[in-house]
XYZ file of C-alpha atoms in Angstrom:
652
model
C -0.190 0.060 0.162
C 2.675 2.734 0.740
C 3.622 2.513 -3.216
C 0.267 2.436 -3.795
C -0.157 5.603 -2.056
C 3.009 7.253 -3.242
C 2.004 6.802 -6.981
C -1.482 7.952 -6.594
C -0.914 10.963 -4.820
C -4.242 12.785 -4.184
C -5.998 9.625 -4.481
C -3.417 7.674 -2.893
C -6.119 7.271 0.485
C -9.141 6.385 -1.860
C -7.191 3.405 -3.827
C -6.052 2.281 -0.685
C -9.432 1.599 0.954
C -10.656 -0.035 -2.592
C -7.278 -2.635 -2.368
C -8.378 -3.084 1.366
C -11.739 -3.484 0.431
C -11.121 -6.013 -2.749
C -8.764 -7.995 -0.478
C -11.266 -8.551 2.329
C -14.074 -9.696 0.117
C -11.869 -11.959 -1.403
C -10.671 -13.662 1.954
C -14.907 -13.425 3.020
C -14.882 -15.403 0.309
C -12.200 -17.735 1.058
C -13.436 -18.857 4.502
C -17.221 -19.198 3.431
C -15.004 -21.314 0.696
C -14.082 -23.501 3.940
C -17.002 -23.362 5.581
C -19.095 -25.222 3.265
C -16.290 -27.213 2.406
C -17.406 -30.844 1.803
C -20.375 -28.850 -0.386
C -18.471 -26.335 -2.508
C -17.008 -27.647 -6.057
C -12.856 -27.829 -5.513
C -12.556 -28.267 -8.906
C -8.978 -25.929 -10.158
C -10.627 -24.341 -12.617
C -14.444 -23.581 -10.580
C -12.160 -22.084 -8.455
C -10.440 -19.654 -10.417
C -13.954 -18.945 -11.607
C -15.314 -18.059 -8.274
C -13.112 -15.660 -6.791
C -12.573 -13.674 -10.457
C -16.270 -13.624 -10.679
C -16.803 -12.352 -6.981
C -14.081 -10.266 -7.864
C -15.486 -8.287 -10.495
C -18.676 -8.096 -8.217
C -16.650 -6.379 -5.345
C -14.974 -3.584 -7.742
C -18.400 -2.699 -8.668
C -19.638 -2.568 -5.292
C -16.592 -0.561 -3.976
C -16.996 1.591 -7.067
C -20.336 2.494 -6.340
C -19.228 2.162 -2.549
C -16.439 5.187 -3.618
C -18.758 7.772 -6.118
C -18.805 10.083 -3.032
C -15.818 10.154 -2.393
C -14.535 10.800 -5.984
C -16.787 13.618 -6.725
C -15.736 15.288 -3.278
C -12.205 14.951 -4.174
C -12.196 15.759 -7.574
C -14.217 19.304 -6.584
C -12.048 20.304 -3.783
C -9.883 22.884 -4.550
C -5.941 22.726 -4.206
C -5.567 25.390 -2.366
C -8.102 23.862 0.795
C -6.011 20.093 0.179
C -4.483 19.241 3.449
C -6.823 21.858 5.354
C -8.763 21.771 8.575
C -11.670 21.017 6.747
C -10.120 18.782 4.333
C -8.920 16.191 7.349
C -12.519 16.218 9.122
C -14.297 15.169 6.375
C -11.898 12.735 5.005
C -10.772 11.057 8.201
C -14.169 11.512 9.572
C -15.774 9.473 5.922
C -12.793 7.280 5.966
C -13.343 6.234 9.401
C -17.061 5.484 8.811
C -17.179 3.833 6.012
C -14.773 1.356 6.970
C -16.478 0.539 10.092
C -19.522 0.107 8.790
C -18.185 -2.323 5.992
C -16.302 -3.775 8.973
C -19.425 -4.245 10.397
C -21.272 -5.304 6.784
C -18.770 -8.206 7.019
C -19.085 -9.636 10.123
C -23.311 -9.187 9.487
C -22.272 -11.407 6.258
C -20.845 -14.014 8.036
C -24.126 -14.449 10.254
C -25.988 -14.381 7.785
C -24.276 -17.353 5.847
C -24.324 -19.109 8.637
C -28.175 -19.133 8.887
C -29.206 -19.227 5.484
C -26.017 -19.987 3.738
C -26.254 -17.811 1.355
C -25.228 -14.298 0.600
C -27.402 -11.485 1.473
C -31.268 -11.543 -0.269
C -34.433 -10.104 0.238
C -34.599 -11.848 3.541
C -31.929 -9.254 4.681
C -33.814 -6.272 2.636
C -37.072 -7.318 5.405
C -34.444 -7.001 8.028
C -33.881 -3.232 7.429
C -37.199 -2.976 7.417
C -38.380 -4.664 10.760
C -36.006 -2.711 13.096
C -36.834 -3.956 16.574
C -37.306 -7.158 15.921
C -34.017 -7.886 14.427
C -32.249 -5.424 16.763
C -33.855 -7.549 19.626
C -32.742 -10.753 18.234
C -29.586 -9.817 17.366
C -29.100 -8.757 20.565
C -30.026 -11.625 21.982
C -28.431 -14.013 20.218
C -24.712 -12.416 19.796
C -22.941 -10.673 22.502
C -23.288 -6.849 21.450
C -20.265 -5.418 23.222
C -18.007 -7.525 22.337
C -18.897 -7.871 18.319
C -19.855 -3.934 18.457
C -15.937 -3.506 20.032
C -14.492 -6.054 18.028
C -15.659 -3.944 14.463
C -14.619 -0.591 16.588
C -10.463 -2.455 17.233
C -11.052 -3.912 13.659
C -11.614 0.105 12.701
C -9.165 1.988 14.339
C -6.328 -1.396 12.762
C -7.078 -1.064 9.256
C -6.894 3.326 9.260
C -3.876 2.425 11.513
C -2.729 0.399 8.707
C -4.059 3.087 6.264
C -1.838 6.050 8.160
C 1.473 3.716 8.301
C 1.081 3.456 4.760
C 1.284 7.267 4.205
C -2.177 7.279 2.887
C -3.450 10.093 4.212
C -0.647 11.923 4.171
C 0.045 11.821 0.667
C -3.531 12.588 -0.116
C -3.281 15.635 2.962
C -0.275 16.783 0.651
C -0.704 16.435 -2.700
C -1.860 18.189 -5.435
C -4.724 16.934 -8.535
C -4.145 18.855 -11.925
C -7.787 18.904 -13.886
C -7.495 16.286 -16.311
C -6.721 13.579 -13.558
C -9.604 15.310 -11.913
C -11.255 14.405 -15.193
C -10.337 11.598 -16.163
C -10.873 9.595 -12.314
C -14.531 11.012 -12.123
C -15.202 9.917 -15.654
C -14.110 6.735 -15.081
C -15.573 5.786 -11.840
C -19.192 6.993 -13.725
C -18.588 5.131 -16.214
C -17.983 1.932 -14.358
C -20.863 2.716 -12.073
C -23.357 2.848 -15.254
C -21.769 0.078 -16.658
C -22.378 -2.267 -13.621
C -26.075 -0.251 -13.173
C -27.237 -0.967 -16.229
C -25.637 -3.787 -17.786
C -24.458 -5.634 -14.841
C -27.100 -8.196 -13.047
C -26.805 -9.893 -9.599
C -27.649 -13.454 -11.570
C -24.978 -13.456 -14.113
C -23.037 -14.241 -10.718
C -24.540 -17.365 -10.600
C -22.281 -19.372 -13.145
C -22.002 -23.131 -12.026
C -24.303 -25.760 -11.698
C -23.302 -25.744 -7.689
C -25.233 -23.186 -6.433
C -22.918 -22.649 -3.213
C -20.488 -21.644 -5.938
C -22.337 -19.616 -7.531
C -23.104 -17.510 -3.847
C -19.939 -17.886 -3.039
C -18.864 -15.812 -6.163
C -21.442 -12.950 -5.619
C -20.602 -9.412 -3.558
C -22.836 -9.702 -0.705
C -22.981 -5.724 -0.520
C -24.257 -5.858 -4.749
C -26.886 -8.680 -3.973
C -28.765 -6.756 -1.704
C -28.996 -3.858 -3.329
C -30.278 -6.455 -6.161
C -33.345 -7.685 -3.909
C -33.883 -4.479 -3.330
C -34.760 -3.824 -6.779
C -36.570 -6.903 -7.970
C -38.837 -7.930 -4.416
C -41.561 -8.132 -7.164
C -41.263 -9.610 -10.376
C -43.218 -9.754 -13.448
C -44.208 -13.244 -14.577
C -44.007 -13.088 -18.183
C -40.871 -10.537 -17.814
C -38.511 -12.521 -16.548
C -40.095 -16.604 -17.088
C -40.986 -18.628 -20.023
C -44.724 -18.339 -21.275
C -47.162 -19.150 -23.431
C -50.416 -18.099 -24.306
C -52.717 -17.753 -21.490
C -55.223 -19.152 -23.229
C -53.596 -22.428 -23.171
C -51.544 -22.270 -19.758
C -55.377 -22.024 -18.155
C -56.410 -24.645 -20.521
C -54.106 -26.757 -19.013
C -54.812 -25.741 -14.602
C -58.141 -26.069 -15.574
C -58.089 -30.007 -16.821
C -55.338 -30.290 -13.864
C -57.676 -29.038 -11.231
C -61.262 -30.427 -12.571
C -63.148 -33.434 -10.805
C -66.288 -34.816 -10.880
C -67.426 -33.005 -8.394
C -66.254 -29.466 -9.242
C -67.862 -26.946 -11.577
C -66.240 -24.445 -13.594
C -67.757 -20.559 -14.060
C -67.734 -19.558 -18.244
C -64.785 -17.430 -17.877
C -61.979 -19.835 -19.321
C -59.254 -17.300 -17.270
C -59.769 -18.582 -14.242
C -60.204 -21.844 -12.290
C -63.369 -20.291 -10.188
C -65.574 -23.477 -9.601
C -68.490 -24.763 -7.296
C -67.609 -27.784 -5.456
C -70.108 -29.817 -4.385
C -69.496 -33.207 -2.517
C -72.291 -35.656 -2.742
C -72.479 -36.606 1.318
C -74.154 -33.755 3.437
C -71.867 -32.235 5.516
C -70.933 -32.674 9.011
C -72.243 -30.294 11.393
C -69.754 -27.020 11.257
C -67.089 -27.972 12.887
C -64.147 -25.358 14.816
C -61.110 -25.302 13.705
C -57.740 -24.419 15.122
C -54.578 -24.253 12.601
C -51.218 -23.656 14.423
C -48.756 -22.976 11.714
C -45.719 -23.348 13.158
C -42.039 -21.368 12.553
C -38.876 -23.877 10.512
C -40.538 -27.626 11.652
C -38.973 -28.742 9.205
C -39.618 -32.993 8.509
C -36.373 -34.092 9.801
C -36.864 -32.878 13.147
C -39.176 -35.638 13.369
C -38.275 -39.481 14.541
C -41.000 -39.932 12.205
C -38.987 -39.443 9.465
C -35.332 -41.038 11.065
C -34.586 -37.857 13.559
C -33.121 -39.857 16.429
C -32.497 -36.943 19.282
C -35.843 -37.171 20.166
C -36.974 -33.597 20.375
C -40.466 -34.110 18.927
C -41.997 -37.426 21.297
C -45.311 -35.573 20.900
C -45.888 -34.583 17.095
C -44.576 -38.752 16.930
C -46.782 -39.795 18.848
C -49.452 -37.740 16.838
C -48.640 -39.412 13.800
C -50.194 -42.274 14.728
C -53.213 -41.195 15.749
C -53.958 -38.286 13.289
C -54.317 -38.001 9.469
C -50.237 -37.242 8.631
C -49.460 -36.137 5.408
C -45.830 -38.033 4.732
C -44.879 -36.674 1.341
C -46.374 -33.055 1.710
C -43.458 -29.791 0.633
C -43.483 -26.329 1.270
C -43.683 -23.878 -0.655
C -41.002 -21.712 0.192
C -38.696 -20.878 2.582
C -40.437 -18.164 4.784
C -42.534 -17.921 7.101
C -44.978 -14.973 4.460
C -44.424 -18.021 1.445
C -46.249 -20.534 4.123
C -48.935 -17.747 5.033
C -49.721 -17.731 1.883
C -49.613 -20.974 0.483
C -52.765 -21.787 3.861
C -54.497 -19.187 2.614
C -54.553 -18.817 -0.897
C -54.194 -22.318 -1.370
C -51.323 -20.838 -4.616
C -48.402 -21.574 -5.812
C -45.431 -19.385 -5.075
C -45.404 -16.426 -7.343
C -41.748 -14.681 -8.061
C -40.721 -12.232 -6.287
C -41.687 -11.384 -2.156
C -44.861 -13.045 -1.073
C -48.205 -11.554 -1.248
C -48.610 -11.082 2.025
C -46.011 -8.552 1.585
C -47.428 -7.399 -1.329
C -49.528 -4.178 -1.898
C -52.521 -4.636 -3.115
C -52.995 -7.479 -1.264
C -56.584 -6.706 1.176
C -60.168 -8.534 -0.090
C -58.424 -11.205 -1.900
C -60.632 -15.307 -1.907
C -59.105 -17.150 0.807
C -59.743 -20.235 3.689
C -61.470 -17.319 5.376
C -64.103 -16.626 3.269
C -65.186 -20.095 2.929
C -65.708 -20.649 6.880
C -67.155 -16.799 6.377
C -70.000 -17.726 3.901
C -70.539 -20.890 7.031
C -70.627 -18.561 9.620
C -67.590 -18.866 10.966
C -65.432 -16.645 13.504
C -62.227 -15.679 12.055
C -59.203 -14.723 14.237
C -55.551 -14.441 13.748
C -53.299 -14.696 16.797
C -49.686 -13.809 17.115
C -47.058 -13.321 19.666
C -45.268 -10.706 18.562
C -45.966 -6.967 16.838
C -48.506 -8.031 13.909
C -46.682 -5.679 11.443
C -43.965 -7.521 11.162
C -43.982 -8.900 7.773
C -47.127 -6.919 6.753
C -49.271 -9.788 8.799
C -51.953 -7.248 10.130
C -52.477 -5.427 7.002
C -52.803 -9.126 5.363
C -55.279 -10.883 8.031
C -56.511 -7.637 8.629
C -57.663 -7.046 4.871
C -58.648 -10.346 4.540
C -61.569 -11.142 7.028
C -59.943 -12.181 10.090
C -60.148 -10.638 13.294
C -56.435 -9.789 14.519
C -55.223 -11.169 18.275
C -50.941 -9.796 18.876
C -48.414 -8.431 21.047
C -48.861 -4.596 19.130
C -45.889 -2.020 19.901
C -46.974 0.689 18.996
C -47.473 0.558 14.617
C -51.026 1.307 13.464
C -53.169 -0.800 11.266
C -54.026 0.931 8.150
C -56.992 2.690 8.004
C -58.176 0.869 4.613
C -58.035 -2.289 6.931
C -60.848 -3.007 8.118
C -61.196 -5.536 11.150
C -60.353 -5.373 14.806
C -56.953 -5.600 16.130
C -56.569 -6.470 19.945
C -54.233 -6.428 21.891
C -52.145 -9.208 23.885
C -51.466 -7.637 27.205
C -48.782 -8.023 29.489
C -50.606 -9.652 32.670
C -51.181 -12.693 30.070
C -47.468 -13.021 29.052
C -44.867 -15.011 31.025
C -41.995 -15.366 28.768
C -40.856 -13.154 25.216
C -38.116 -13.091 23.634
C -37.718 -10.741 20.414
C -39.616 -12.015 17.958
C -42.684 -12.943 20.250
C -44.325 -14.606 23.560
C -43.703 -17.969 24.035
C -46.057 -20.296 22.368
C -47.004 -21.779 25.191
C -48.724 -18.024 25.991
C -50.012 -17.603 22.439
C -51.902 -20.898 22.492
C -53.494 -20.058 26.072
C -55.032 -16.656 24.564
C -56.377 -18.374 21.718
C -57.815 -20.734 24.428
C -59.161 -17.960 25.872
C -60.546 -16.112 23.035
C -62.266 -20.063 21.836
C -63.852 -20.311 25.083
C -65.281 -16.325 24.393
C -66.633 -17.974 21.370
C -68.655 -20.865 22.225
C -70.476 -18.923 25.214
C -71.623 -16.822 22.166
C -72.620 -19.987 20.023
C -70.284 -18.478 16.985
C -68.409 -21.325 15.284
C -64.576 -20.176 15.162
C -61.571 -20.941 12.684
C -58.267 -19.771 14.727
C -55.311 -19.274 12.979
C -52.196 -19.041 15.062
C -48.649 -18.246 14.252
C -45.910 -19.486 16.856
C -42.417 -18.514 17.247
C -40.593 -19.945 19.576
C -38.517 -22.408 17.108
C -36.346 -19.224 15.798
C -33.123 -17.561 16.806
C -32.453 -16.612 20.136
C -34.316 -19.990 20.917
C -35.514 -19.234 23.868
C -38.074 -20.933 25.985
C -39.535 -20.345 29.489
C -36.867 -21.993 31.565
C -37.329 -25.898 33.283
C -40.377 -26.655 30.428
C -38.439 -29.572 28.714
C -34.413 -31.005 29.795
C -32.546 -28.282 27.354
C -31.662 -25.734 28.529
C -32.840 -21.843 26.984
C -31.278 -20.357 23.968
C -28.957 -23.240 23.609
C -29.929 -24.802 20.388
C -32.320 -25.381 17.678
C -33.199 -28.394 19.081
C -33.812 -27.195 22.249
C -36.551 -24.732 20.538
C -38.104 -27.761 18.211
C -38.590 -29.524 21.663
C -40.500 -26.490 23.598
C -42.232 -26.182 20.303
C -43.394 -29.674 20.912
C -44.105 -29.887 24.833
C -46.026 -26.705 24.027
C -48.455 -27.763 21.482
C -48.810 -30.861 24.177
C -50.354 -28.336 26.618
C -52.439 -27.146 24.040
C -54.000 -31.012 23.162
C -53.988 -31.244 27.122
C -55.818 -27.813 28.247
C -58.623 -28.402 25.037
C -59.428 -31.328 26.059
C -60.745 -29.963 28.627
C -63.481 -27.648 26.920
C -66.853 -27.886 25.933
C -65.794 -27.201 22.434
C -62.974 -29.353 22.254
C -65.116 -32.799 21.121
C -66.783 -30.379 18.120
C -63.347 -28.925 17.289
C -60.511 -30.453 13.951
C -56.771 -29.157 14.753
C -54.378 -28.616 12.178
C -51.106 -28.323 13.033
C -48.476 -27.876 10.319
C -44.885 -25.843 9.502
C -44.676 -22.739 7.446
C -41.257 -24.082 6.209
C -38.172 -25.760 6.356
C -35.060 -24.353 9.172
C -33.131 -24.754 6.344
C -33.365 -24.417 2.661
C -29.669 -24.519 1.550
C -27.819 -26.660 -0.249
C -25.430 -27.558 -3.206
C -27.917 -27.770 -5.681
C -30.797 -25.182 -7.600
C -32.818 -26.777 -5.049
C -32.772 -28.552 -1.553
C -35.741 -30.660 -2.007
C -35.133 -32.583 1.122
C -35.384 -28.675 2.450
C -38.648 -28.144 1.897
C -40.419 -31.617 3.345
C -42.293 -30.567 6.791
C -45.064 -32.639 8.649
C -48.650 -31.909 9.210
C -51.913 -33.075 11.137
C -55.319 -33.483 11.139
C -56.205 -33.989 14.555
C -59.768 -35.095 17.119
C -61.313 -36.257 13.871
C -63.367 -39.739 13.920
C -60.803 -42.569 14.575
C -61.527 -44.477 11.354
C -60.131 -41.470 9.719
C -56.855 -42.292 10.843
C -54.158 -42.958 8.454
C -50.699 -41.411 6.853
C -50.700 -40.168 3.395
C -48.370 -41.251 1.344
C -48.876 -39.261 -1.611
C -46.874 -36.685 -2.783
C -48.592 -32.969 -1.943
C -48.281 -29.463 -1.141
C -49.195 -27.344 1.583
C -51.239 -25.671 -1.380
C -53.754 -28.711 -0.412
C -54.169 -29.194 2.967
C -57.655 -27.406 2.836
C -59.326 -28.702 -0.132
C -58.618 -31.933 1.183
C -60.265 -31.094 5.211
C -62.810 -29.558 3.421
C -63.594 -32.504 1.827
C -63.023 -34.549 5.040
C -66.185 -32.076 6.229
C -67.940 -32.854 2.708
C -68.304 -29.285 2.417
C -70.240 -27.869 -0.633
C -68.078 -24.335 -1.410
C -67.217 -21.876 -3.855
C -63.445 -22.095 -4.398
C -60.197 -20.217 -6.226
C -57.668 -22.641 -4.830
C -54.780 -24.116 -6.696
C -54.743 -27.191 -3.970
C -56.805 -30.324 -4.311
C -58.287 -32.940 -2.125
C -55.852 -35.291 -1.303
C -57.716 -38.564 -0.505
C -58.926 -38.229 -4.359
C -58.483 -41.149 -5.102
C -57.481 -39.303 -8.779
C -55.020 -37.335 -6.607
C -52.177 -36.786 -9.362
C -49.281 -36.449 -7.049
C -47.141 -32.980 -7.176
C -45.523 -30.584 -5.169
C -45.080 -26.654 -6.185
C -42.373 -24.770 -3.905
C -39.684 -22.535 -4.837
C -37.489 -19.618 -3.496
C -38.712 -16.017 -5.054
C -36.741 -16.577 -8.024
C -36.744 -20.262 -9.112
C -39.826 -22.192 -9.604
C -40.796 -25.577 -8.840
C -42.455 -27.935 -9.980
C -41.832 -31.812 -8.692
C -43.911 -34.981 -9.728
C -42.331 -37.950 -7.483
C -38.962 -37.623 -8.631
C -39.139 -35.455 -11.785
C -38.059 -31.666 -11.206
C -38.376 -28.732 -13.454
C -36.965 -25.144 -12.634
C -38.032 -22.059 -14.059
C -35.390 -19.299 -13.863
C -36.239 -15.250 -14.343
C -34.205 -14.751 -17.329
C -36.395 -17.174 -19.179
C -34.671 -20.323 -18.466
C -35.433 -24.055 -17.509
C -33.556 -26.842 -16.739
C -34.717 -30.531 -16.048
C -33.833 -32.890 -13.118
C -33.938 -36.409 -11.537
C -34.232 -36.067 -7.508
C -32.650 -38.412 -5.848
C -33.737 -38.798 -2.540
C -31.487 -41.144 -1.380
C -28.960 -38.065 -1.325
C -30.697 -35.567 -1.911
C -28.874 -34.643 -5.511
C -30.030 -33.178 -8.852
C -29.235 -35.227 -11.684
C -29.763 -33.065 -15.228
C -32.343 -35.032 -17.539
C -33.713 -33.844 -20.963
C -36.211 -31.970 -21.275
C -39.792 -32.756 -20.613
C -41.997 -30.677 -23.326
C -45.126 -31.485 -21.945
C -43.805 -30.994 -18.097
C -42.461 -27.306 -18.854
C -45.900 -26.585 -20.219
C -47.357 -27.423 -16.710
C -44.748 -25.932 -15.093
C -45.643 -22.518 -16.539
C -49.242 -23.231 -16.652
C -48.989 -23.218 -12.946
C -47.198 -20.424 -12.541
C -47.643 -18.320 -15.081
C -51.732 -18.468 -14.440
C -51.649 -17.802 -10.290
C -49.396 -14.806 -11.419
C -51.874 -13.542 -13.742
C -54.461 -14.008 -11.224
C -52.991 -12.047 -8.606
C -51.830 -9.307 -10.990
C -54.847 -8.583 -12.509
C -56.944 -8.459 -9.136
C -58.377 -11.677 -10.165
C -58.514 -14.000 -6.544
C -61.447 -12.520 -5.735
């Protein structure tokens, strides 16, 4: 850096800063290689390409970061160079930028540990919901040590710049007009090149997902996600004529007990049952945070962390081969309320214009049900209150001052302090939210009102803290402890419910929102979408284990069939128990859209790409196979029609 400082004069500090950023970014990249040593490709060419691709994106990133500095150095008159004002501005903003970047590098490490990916739309969300995120950081990490380390490293790096004479040269060297203009125009030119001709997807060159992710720059990825949180299907993905797409989907959804409307660009239909419907049963629906299938003994786990759920699998309708549609809570909520495939970009729960849609609450309300949504945190998080409140649910949450829009016509009830025994960054413990639901259910029963109570749990989430003394794993020590506590809380819920006069006429539905992890070396880690689901408290002669491959979006059509209900439907899900049910699962990320049938998997990607694979369930690997056009057209049809219906406000 000393030679660099001598050569570049007024721009010595800037050049030293750029070199420092590029070196540190490569060290971070190498550390990710080491962390995933058994899953990345160590092929020499792959390794070099990963590092060079990363260097390219790092260079674009540091160009954007440096623009303000370049402008400052270019317009500052020579006579003011080295003045007090110059030194104050340079020292302050250099120190601040280095501090922020060091903190960002730390954040990238923790983000990678949890999600095995560079910054993405999740990181964007984390900036919006600061209360939950800051509290989570405080409760998960030794913050004083973390901040102290960032400050110490910042001082070390600034000292290196100082010892290498970068500051001295910057304050003692003049810059002529030609140099100023050439540096400024070059920087702006490079920035415009990256802004208009380079996108983050171009870093995804490898079939090994880890190599592609490591090739990226975290900061560049963050802003790419910020710009692309909503993606119109026909602009980014392979499409077919709209009428053909709807024709394919309508045929797939057709059953002998359903009648479509005349509008061919719709899936709205009337579903009838030849058997008289049952007396309206209350429904308690529990969406469990991050409950991966592989946590259950039923699916091979040997840690005994779900003893209650494993026992429940023997005395319920248990779905053995059901898959989540996505990797986040809001995607799970979307699936179990709208019964729709995952559309590209953000979940519908977080999008504007997402009220007054046709959700499961429409079906329940047509039967006279009282519909309620229970969440142990502030439902402002992830736009939950706006979504559920705007779609027919009364809200019960732990409000922290957020206010619902006047456009949302619902009632919001606060969970009071005296109803809380334990609370962490994400909300009250699962026992507390279940107790609140039981209290409300008692009141609903007294009012002779059938109820549909939707409960979202929070305990199985970092920092994995829960009330002490409930289970044999200390609070805050591991994911396994949080899973076991949630299992305990579910058992307590059922035990308490059994004492209620409304219990015999109540069905309990338990399902995960998504898996605890969704990362893998392939484009899609199929095994990390496998989740458990239970329908509990129906007559014993209906208990069974359903081995058919199916999706979250099939849960409600299956339950409504068990109730023998006649109802209107805009759902993409189907009754799994129907003998003509065609096994399949629809899943994805915010950019990858997947149709899986048994072991065959098609992945649609933005940039209008598609790939066809054979999935080996034993080792969870994908092997490329020749494209099947009919399979491709079906995949396109599911996603194109779902996006069309939402985008055009036709899900009503």
